[in-house]
C-alpha cells in the first residue's frame, strides 16, 4: 500500500503543477476536485473507499491551493448527488445555498469526508461554478465548472491507478467576425 500512496503523491504533484500553470488561477478562484479513492488504488469506483489514498492526494493538493489562496471545492459521490464541501466563507461570498449533509465514506466518499474534516468551517452546497478542476477516476466534475471549460492535457494521465482529466475555464467569446479578444483571457 505504501508504494501506491507514494505514487499518488508524485502523480498528484505533477498533474497539479501543470494544471495550475495552464489555468492561471489566482487568489480567490475556485478549484473543484472530483475523486474516486477506490480508482486511485486500482478498484472500481464506489467499491473500496480509501482514507489513505485521499490523504495522499490531499497532502499535495490542499496545502498548495491554500497557500495560493485558491478555494478547494470537494465533490461528494453520487449518494450525496455530487454536492460539494466548501468553506462557509466561500459559500457566503458566492451566495450558495447550504444543504444539510455530512459526507462519510459510504455517502460522500473518502475525499469529501477528508475535506469536511480539514476545512476550518466546512459546509455542503449543491452547486458551484469553478474556475478549474481535476477529475480523478471518472467522477464527472463538468457540472461544477464555469460554462466555457477547456481540457488541460497533462503529461501525467493517472493519479495512482486512476485516470485523471483536468480542465480550466475561460470567459466566453462574444461578438462576431469583427470582434477583438483579450489574449490574456484565453
PDB file of C-alpha atoms in Angstrom:
ATOM      1  CA  UNK A   1       0.000   0.000   0.000  1.00  0.00           C
ATOM      2  CA  UNK A   2       2.923   2.336   0.701  1.00  0.00           C
ATOM      3  CA  UNK A   3       4.036   2.190  -2.937  1.00  0.00           C
ATOM      4  CA  UNK A   4       0.643   3.235  -4.287  1.00  0.00           C
ATOM      5  CA  UNK A   5       0.370   6.089  -1.765  1.00  0.00           C
ATOM      6  CA  UNK A   6       3.766   7.430  -2.826  1.00  0.00           C
ATOM      7  CA  UNK A   7       2.723   7.117  -6.471  1.00  0.00           C
ATOM      8  CA  UNK A   8      -0.480   9.069  -5.729  1.00  0.00           C
ATOM      9  CA  UNK A   9       1.565  11.880  -4.176  1.00  0.00           C
ATOM     10  CA  UNK A  10       4.085  12.004  -7.022  1.00  0.00           C
ATOM     11  CA  UNK A  11       1.433  11.874  -9.731  1.00  0.00           C
ATOM     12  CA  UNK A  12      -0.745  14.471  -7.991  1.00  0.00           C
ATOM     13  CA  UNK A  13       2.160  16.884  -7.703  1.00  0.00           C
ATOM     14  CA  UNK A  14       2.966  16.587 -11.414  1.00  0.00           C
ATOM     15  CA  UNK A  15      -0.645  16.984 -12.538  1.00  0.00           C
ATOM     16  CA  UNK A  16      -1.349  19.882 -10.172  1.00  0.00           C
ATOM     17  CA  UNK A  17       1.752  21.808 -11.270  1.00  0.00           C
ATOM     18  CA  UNK A  18       0.749  21.500 -14.938  1.00  0.00           C
ATOM     19  CA  UNK A  19      -2.869  22.391 -14.281  1.00  0.00           C
ATOM     20  CA  UNK A  20      -2.006  25.447 -12.189  1.00  0.00           C
ATOM     21  CA  UNK A  21       0.355  26.686 -14.885  1.00  0.00           C
ATOM     22  CA  UNK A  22      -2.220  26.185 -17.648  1.00  0.00           C
ATOM     23  CA  UNK A  23      -5.197  27.575 -15.739  1.00  0.00           C
ATOM     24  CA  UNK A  24      -3.534  30.752 -14.412  1.00  0.00           C
ATOM     25  CA  UNK A  25      -5.623  30.607 -11.240  1.00  0.00           C
ATOM     26  CA  UNK A  26      -5.284  33.465  -8.805  1.00  0.00           C
ATOM     27  CA  UNK A  27      -6.236  34.189  -5.223  1.00  0.00           C
ATOM     28  CA  UNK A  28      -9.956  33.753  -4.625  1.00  0.00           C
ATOM     29  CA  UNK A  29     -10.511  31.392  -7.567  1.00  0.00           C
ATOM     30  CA  UNK A  30     -12.270  28.049  -7.133  1.00  0.00           C
ATOM     31  CA  UNK A  31     -10.773  24.612  -7.859  1.00  0.00           C
ATOM     32  CA  UNK A  32     -13.169  21.654  -7.949  1.00  0.00           C
ATOM     33  CA  UNK A  33     -11.907  18.172  -7.159  1.00  0.00           C
ATOM     34  CA  UNK A  34     -13.812  15.038  -8.026  1.00  0.00           C
ATOM     35  CA  UNK A  35     -12.036  12.000  -6.671  1.00  0.00           C
ATOM     36  CA  UNK A  36     -12.598   8.273  -6.514  1.00  0.00           C
ATOM     37  CA  UNK A  37     -10.225   6.951  -3.878  1.00  0.00           C
ATOM     38  CA  UNK A  38     -11.257   3.448  -4.993  1.00  0.00           C
ATOM     39  CA  UNK A  39      -9.993   4.094  -8.521  1.00  0.00           C
ATOM     40  CA  UNK A  40      -6.703   5.540  -7.201  1.00  0.00           C
ATOM     41  CA  UNK A  41      -5.924   2.213  -5.526  1.00  0.00           C
ATOM     42  CA  UNK A  42      -6.941   0.155  -8.567  1.00  0.00           C
ATOM     43  CA  UNK A  43     -10.503  -0.754  -7.603  1.00  0.00           C
ATOM     44  CA  UNK A  44     -13.805   0.086  -9.279  1.00  0.00           C
ATOM     45  CA  UNK A  45     -15.338   3.468  -8.412  1.00  0.00           C
ATOM     46  CA  UNK A  46     -17.530   3.320  -5.316  1.00  0.00           C
ATOM     47  CA  UNK A  47     -16.297  -0.047  -4.062  1.00  0.00           C
ATOM     48  CA  UNK A  48     -13.230   0.483  -1.824  1.00  0.00           C
ATOM     49  CA  UNK A  49     -13.268   3.969  -0.316  1.00  0.00           C
ATOM     50  CA  UNK A  50      -9.738   4.649   0.930  1.00  0.00           C
ATOM     51  CA  UNK A  51      -8.975   7.322   3.512  1.00  0.00           C
ATOM     52  CA  UNK A  52      -5.263   6.618   2.992  1.00  0.00           C
ATOM     53  CA  UNK A  53      -5.481   7.327  -0.749  1.00  0.00           C
ATOM     54  CA  UNK A  54      -7.498  10.506  -0.124  1.00  0.00           C
ATOM     55  CA  UNK A  55      -4.918  11.616   2.463  1.00  0.00           C
ATOM     56  CA  UNK A  56      -2.092  11.051  -0.002  1.00  0.00           C
ATOM     57  CA  UNK A  57      -3.820  13.195  -2.637  1.00  0.00           C
ATOM     58  CA  UNK A  58      -4.789  15.955  -0.202  1.00  0.00           C
ATOM     59  CA  UNK A  59      -1.273  16.093   1.254  1.00  0.00           C
ATOM     60  CA  UNK A  60      -0.262  17.573  -2.120  1.00  0.00           C
ATOM     61  CA  UNK A  61      -3.373  19.445  -3.291  1.00  0.00           C
ATOM     62  CA  UNK A  62      -4.717  21.095  -0.175  1.00  0.00           C
ATOM     63  CA  UNK A  63      -1.610  22.937   1.084  1.00  0.00           C
ATOM     64  CA  UNK A  64      -0.653  24.067  -2.428  1.00  0.00           C
ATOM     65  CA  UNK A  65      -4.090  25.505  -3.148  1.00  0.00           C
ATOM     66  CA  UNK A  66      -4.436  27.010   0.321  1.00  0.00           C
ATOM     67  CA  UNK A  67      -1.027  28.718   0.084  1.00  0.00           C
ATOM     68  CA  UNK A  68      -2.151  30.354  -3.177  1.00  0.00           C
ATOM     69  CA  UNK A  69      -5.483  31.467  -1.714  1.00  0.00           C
ATOM     70  CA  UNK A  70      -7.423  29.187  -4.067  1.00  0.00           C
ATOM     71  CA  UNK A  71     -10.607  27.662  -2.672  1.00  0.00           C
ATOM     72  CA  UNK A  72     -10.988  23.891  -2.894  1.00  0.00           C
ATOM     73  CA  UNK A  73     -14.477  22.527  -3.586  1.00  0.00           C
ATOM     74  CA  UNK A  74     -14.515  18.776  -2.916  1.00  0.00           C
ATOM     75  CA  UNK A  75     -17.205  16.917  -4.824  1.00  0.00           C
ATOM     76  CA  UNK A  76     -19.119  14.224  -2.956  1.00  0.00           C
ATOM     77  CA  UNK A  77     -20.078  10.945  -4.604  1.00  0.00           C
ATOM     78  CA  UNK A  78     -23.409  10.265  -6.282  1.00  0.00           C
ATOM     79  CA  UNK A  79     -25.015   9.182  -2.972  1.00  0.00           C
ATOM     80  CA  UNK A  80     -24.965  12.868  -1.986  1.00  0.00           C
ATOM     81  CA  UNK A  81     -25.891  13.937  -5.531  1.00  0.00           C
ATOM     82  CA  UNK A  82     -22.356  15.165  -6.212  1.00  0.00           C
ATOM     83  CA  UNK A  83     -22.813  18.023  -3.751  1.00  0.00           C
ATOM     84  CA  UNK A  84     -19.627  19.828  -2.709  1.00  0.00           C
ATOM     85  CA  UNK A  85     -17.786  20.505   0.518  1.00  0.00           C
ATOM     86  CA  UNK A  86     -16.593  24.120   0.651  1.00  0.00           C
ATOM     87  CA  UNK A  87     -15.575  26.663   3.233  1.00  0.00           C
ATOM     88  CA  UNK A  88     -18.542  28.602   4.655  1.00  0.00           C
ATOM     89  CA  UNK A  89     -16.728  31.822   3.697  1.00  0.00           C
ATOM     90  CA  UNK A  90     -16.824  30.778   0.030  1.00  0.00           C
ATOM     91  CA  UNK A  91     -20.488  29.738   0.229  1.00  0.00           C
ATOM     92  CA  UNK A  92     -21.377  33.164   1.612  1.00  0.00           C
ATOM     93  CA  UNK A  93     -19.235  35.033  -0.927  1.00  0.00           C
ATOM     94  CA  UNK A  94     -20.829  33.167  -3.836  1.00  0.00           C
ATOM     95  CA  UNK A  95     -24.358  33.223  -2.330  1.00  0.00           C
ATOM     96  CA  UNK A  96     -24.521  29.421  -2.419  1.00  0.00           C
ATOM     97  CA  UNK A  97     -27.367  27.649  -0.662  1.00  0.00           C
ATOM     98  CA  UNK A  98     -26.058  25.429   2.122  1.00  0.00           C
ATOM     99  CA  UNK A  99     -27.623  21.970   2.359  1.00  0.00           C
ATOM    100  CA  UNK A 100     -27.723  19.646   5.338  1.00  0.00           C
ATOM    101  CA  UNK A 101     -25.372  16.732   4.753  1.00  0.00           C
ATOM    102  CA  UNK A 102     -22.187  15.463   6.326  1.00  0.00           C
ATOM    103  CA  UNK A 103     -20.155  13.235   3.998  1.00  0.00           C
ATOM    104  CA  UNK A 104     -18.784   9.919   5.191  1.00  0.00           C
ATOM    105  CA  UNK A 105     -17.014   7.033   3.477  1.00  0.00           C
ATOM    106  CA  UNK A 106     -20.173   5.429   2.060  1.00  0.00           C
ATOM    107  CA  UNK A 107     -22.186   8.582   1.290  1.00  0.00           C
ATOM    108  CA  UNK A 108     -19.862  11.291   0.095  1.00  0.00           C
ATOM    109  CA  UNK A 109     -16.667   9.309  -0.281  1.00  0.00           C
ATOM    110  CA  UNK A 110     -13.218   9.459   1.291  1.00  0.00           C
ATOM    111  CA  UNK A 111     -12.215  12.673  -0.495  1.00  0.00           C
ATOM    112  CA  UNK A 112     -15.234  14.750   0.583  1.00  0.00           C
ATOM    113  CA  UNK A 113     -15.081  13.246   4.065  1.00  0.00           C
ATOM    114  CA  UNK A 114     -11.464  14.309   4.396  1.00  0.00           C
ATOM    115  CA  UNK A 115     -12.239  17.805   3.096  1.00  0.00           C
ATOM    116  CA  UNK A 116     -15.017  18.118   5.682  1.00  0.00           C
ATOM    117  CA  UNK A 117     -12.522  17.307   8.425  1.00  0.00           C
ATOM    118  CA  UNK A 118      -9.722  19.563   7.069  1.00  0.00           C
ATOM    119  CA  UNK A 119     -11.621  22.748   6.264  1.00  0.00           C
ATOM    120  CA  UNK A 120     -11.830  25.361   9.006  1.00  0.00           C
ATOM    121  CA  UNK A 121     -15.617  25.865   8.666  1.00  0.00           C
ATOM    122  CA  UNK A 122     -16.970  23.287   6.181  1.00  0.00           C
ATOM    123  CA  UNK A 123     -20.437  23.321   4.674  1.00  0.00           C
ATOM    124  CA  UNK A 124     -22.053  21.369   1.866  1.00  0.00           C
ATOM    125  CA  UNK A 125     -23.598  23.054  -1.181  1.00  0.00           C
ATOM    126  CA  UNK A 126     -25.266  21.550  -4.237  1.00  0.00           C
ATOM    127  CA  UNK A 127     -23.809  23.724  -6.980  1.00  0.00           C
ATOM    128  CA  UNK A 128     -20.754  25.793  -7.771  1.00  0.00           C
ATOM    129  CA  UNK A 129     -19.118  27.265 -10.862  1.00  0.00           C
ATOM    130  CA  UNK A 130     -15.401  26.608 -10.514  1.00  0.00           C
ATOM    131  CA  UNK A 131     -12.525  28.137 -12.473  1.00  0.00           C
ATOM    132  CA  UNK A 132     -10.607  24.873 -12.909  1.00  0.00           C
ATOM    133  CA  UNK A 133     -10.798  21.309 -11.779  1.00  0.00           C
ATOM    134  CA  UNK A 134      -9.427  17.823 -11.592  1.00  0.00           C
ATOM    135  CA  UNK A 135     -11.441  14.653 -12.098  1.00  0.00           C
ATOM    136  CA  UNK A 136      -9.639  11.675 -10.602  1.00  0.00           C
ATOM    137  CA  UNK A 137     -11.243   8.369 -11.547  1.00  0.00           C
ATOM    138  CA  UNK A 138     -14.218   9.433 -13.662  1.00  0.00           C
ATOM    139  CA  UNK A 139     -16.334  11.304 -11.129  1.00  0.00           C
ATOM    140  CA  UNK A 140     -17.825  13.763 -13.668  1.00  0.00           C
ATOM    141  CA  UNK A 141     -16.992  17.282 -12.436  1.00  0.00           C
ATOM    142  CA  UNK A 142     -18.160  19.088 -15.580  1.00  0.00           C
ATOM    143  CA  UNK A 143     -21.405  20.253 -13.963  1.00  0.00           C
ATOM    144  CA  UNK A 144     -19.346  22.244 -11.459  1.00  0.00           C
ATOM    145  CA  UNK A 145     -17.218  24.205 -13.945  1.00  0.00           C
ATOM    146  CA  UNK A 146     -17.980  27.574 -15.486  1.00  0.00           C
ATOM    147  CA  UNK A 147     -19.626  27.426 -18.913  1.00  0.00           C
ATOM    148  CA  UNK A 148     -16.570  27.519 -21.151  1.00  0.00           C
ATOM    149  CA  UNK A 149     -14.407  24.644 -19.954  1.00  0.00           C
ATOM    150  CA  UNK A 150     -11.175  23.883 -21.784  1.00  0.00           C
ATOM    151  CA  UNK A 151      -9.470  20.483 -21.376  1.00  0.00           C
ATOM    152  CA  UNK A 152      -5.944  20.568 -19.973  1.00  0.00           C
ATOM    153  CA  UNK A 153      -3.925  17.625 -21.245  1.00  0.00           C
ATOM    154  CA  UNK A 154      -1.258  16.836 -18.684  1.00  0.00           C
ATOM    155  CA  UNK A 155       1.785  14.687 -19.333  1.00  0.00           C
ATOM    156  CA  UNK A 156       0.803  12.520 -16.359  1.00  0.00           C
ATOM    157  CA  UNK A 157      -2.548  10.902 -17.202  1.00  0.00           C
ATOM    158  CA  UNK A 158      -3.119   8.985 -13.965  1.00  0.00           C
ATOM    159  CA  UNK A 159      -3.019   9.590 -10.238  1.00  0.00           C
ATOM    160  CA  UNK A 160      -2.221   6.261  -8.685  1.00  0.00           C
ATOM    161  CA  UNK A 161      -4.236   3.807 -10.796  1.00  0.00           C
ATOM    162  CA  UNK A 162      -6.999   6.304 -11.657  1.00  0.00           C
ATOM    163  CA  UNK A 163      -7.308   8.189 -14.919  1.00  0.00           C
ATOM    164  CA  UNK A 164      -7.222  11.951 -14.419  1.00  0.00           C
ATOM    165  CA  UNK A 165      -8.856  14.584 -16.579  1.00  0.00           C
ATOM    166  CA  UNK A 166      -8.253  18.266 -15.923  1.00  0.00           C
ATOM    167  CA  UNK A 167      -9.945  21.410 -17.138  1.00  0.00           C
ATOM    168  CA  UNK A 168      -9.673  25.137 -16.865  1.00  0.00           C
ATOM    169  CA  UNK A 169     -12.260  27.702 -17.827  1.00  0.00           C
ATOM    170  CA  UNK A 170     -12.127  30.924 -19.782  1.00  0.00           C
ATOM    171  CA  UNK A 171     -14.570  33.729 -20.485  1.00  0.00           C
ATOM    172  CA  UNK A 172     -16.921  33.076 -23.410  1.00  0.00           C
ATOM    173  CA  UNK A 173     -16.236  34.751 -26.718  1.00  0.00           C
ATOM    174  CA  UNK A 174     -18.989  37.183 -27.641  1.00  0.00           C
ATOM    175  CA  UNK A 175     -19.299  39.276 -30.726  1.00  0.00           C
ATOM    176  CA  UNK A 176     -18.681  38.057 -34.178  1.00  0.00           C
ATOM    177  CA  UNK A 177     -16.462  38.458 -37.165  1.00  0.00           C
ATOM    178  CA  UNK A 178     -15.339  41.977 -36.218  1.00  0.00           C
ATOM    179  CA  UNK A 179     -14.790  41.316 -32.510  1.00  0.00           C
ATOM    180  CA  UNK A 180     -11.352  41.573 -30.943  1.00  0.00           C
ATOM    181  CA  UNK A 181     -10.372  39.491 -27.947  1.00  0.00           C
ATOM    182  CA  UNK A 182      -8.055  39.894 -24.963  1.00  0.00           C
ATOM    183  CA  UNK A 183      -5.269  37.310 -25.435  1.00  0.00           C
ATOM    184  CA  UNK A 184      -4.612  37.254 -21.657  1.00  0.00           C
ATOM    185  CA  UNK A 185      -8.051  35.718 -21.089  1.00  0.00           C
ATOM    186  CA  UNK A 186      -7.528  32.778 -23.430  1.00  0.00           C
TER     187      UNK A 186
END
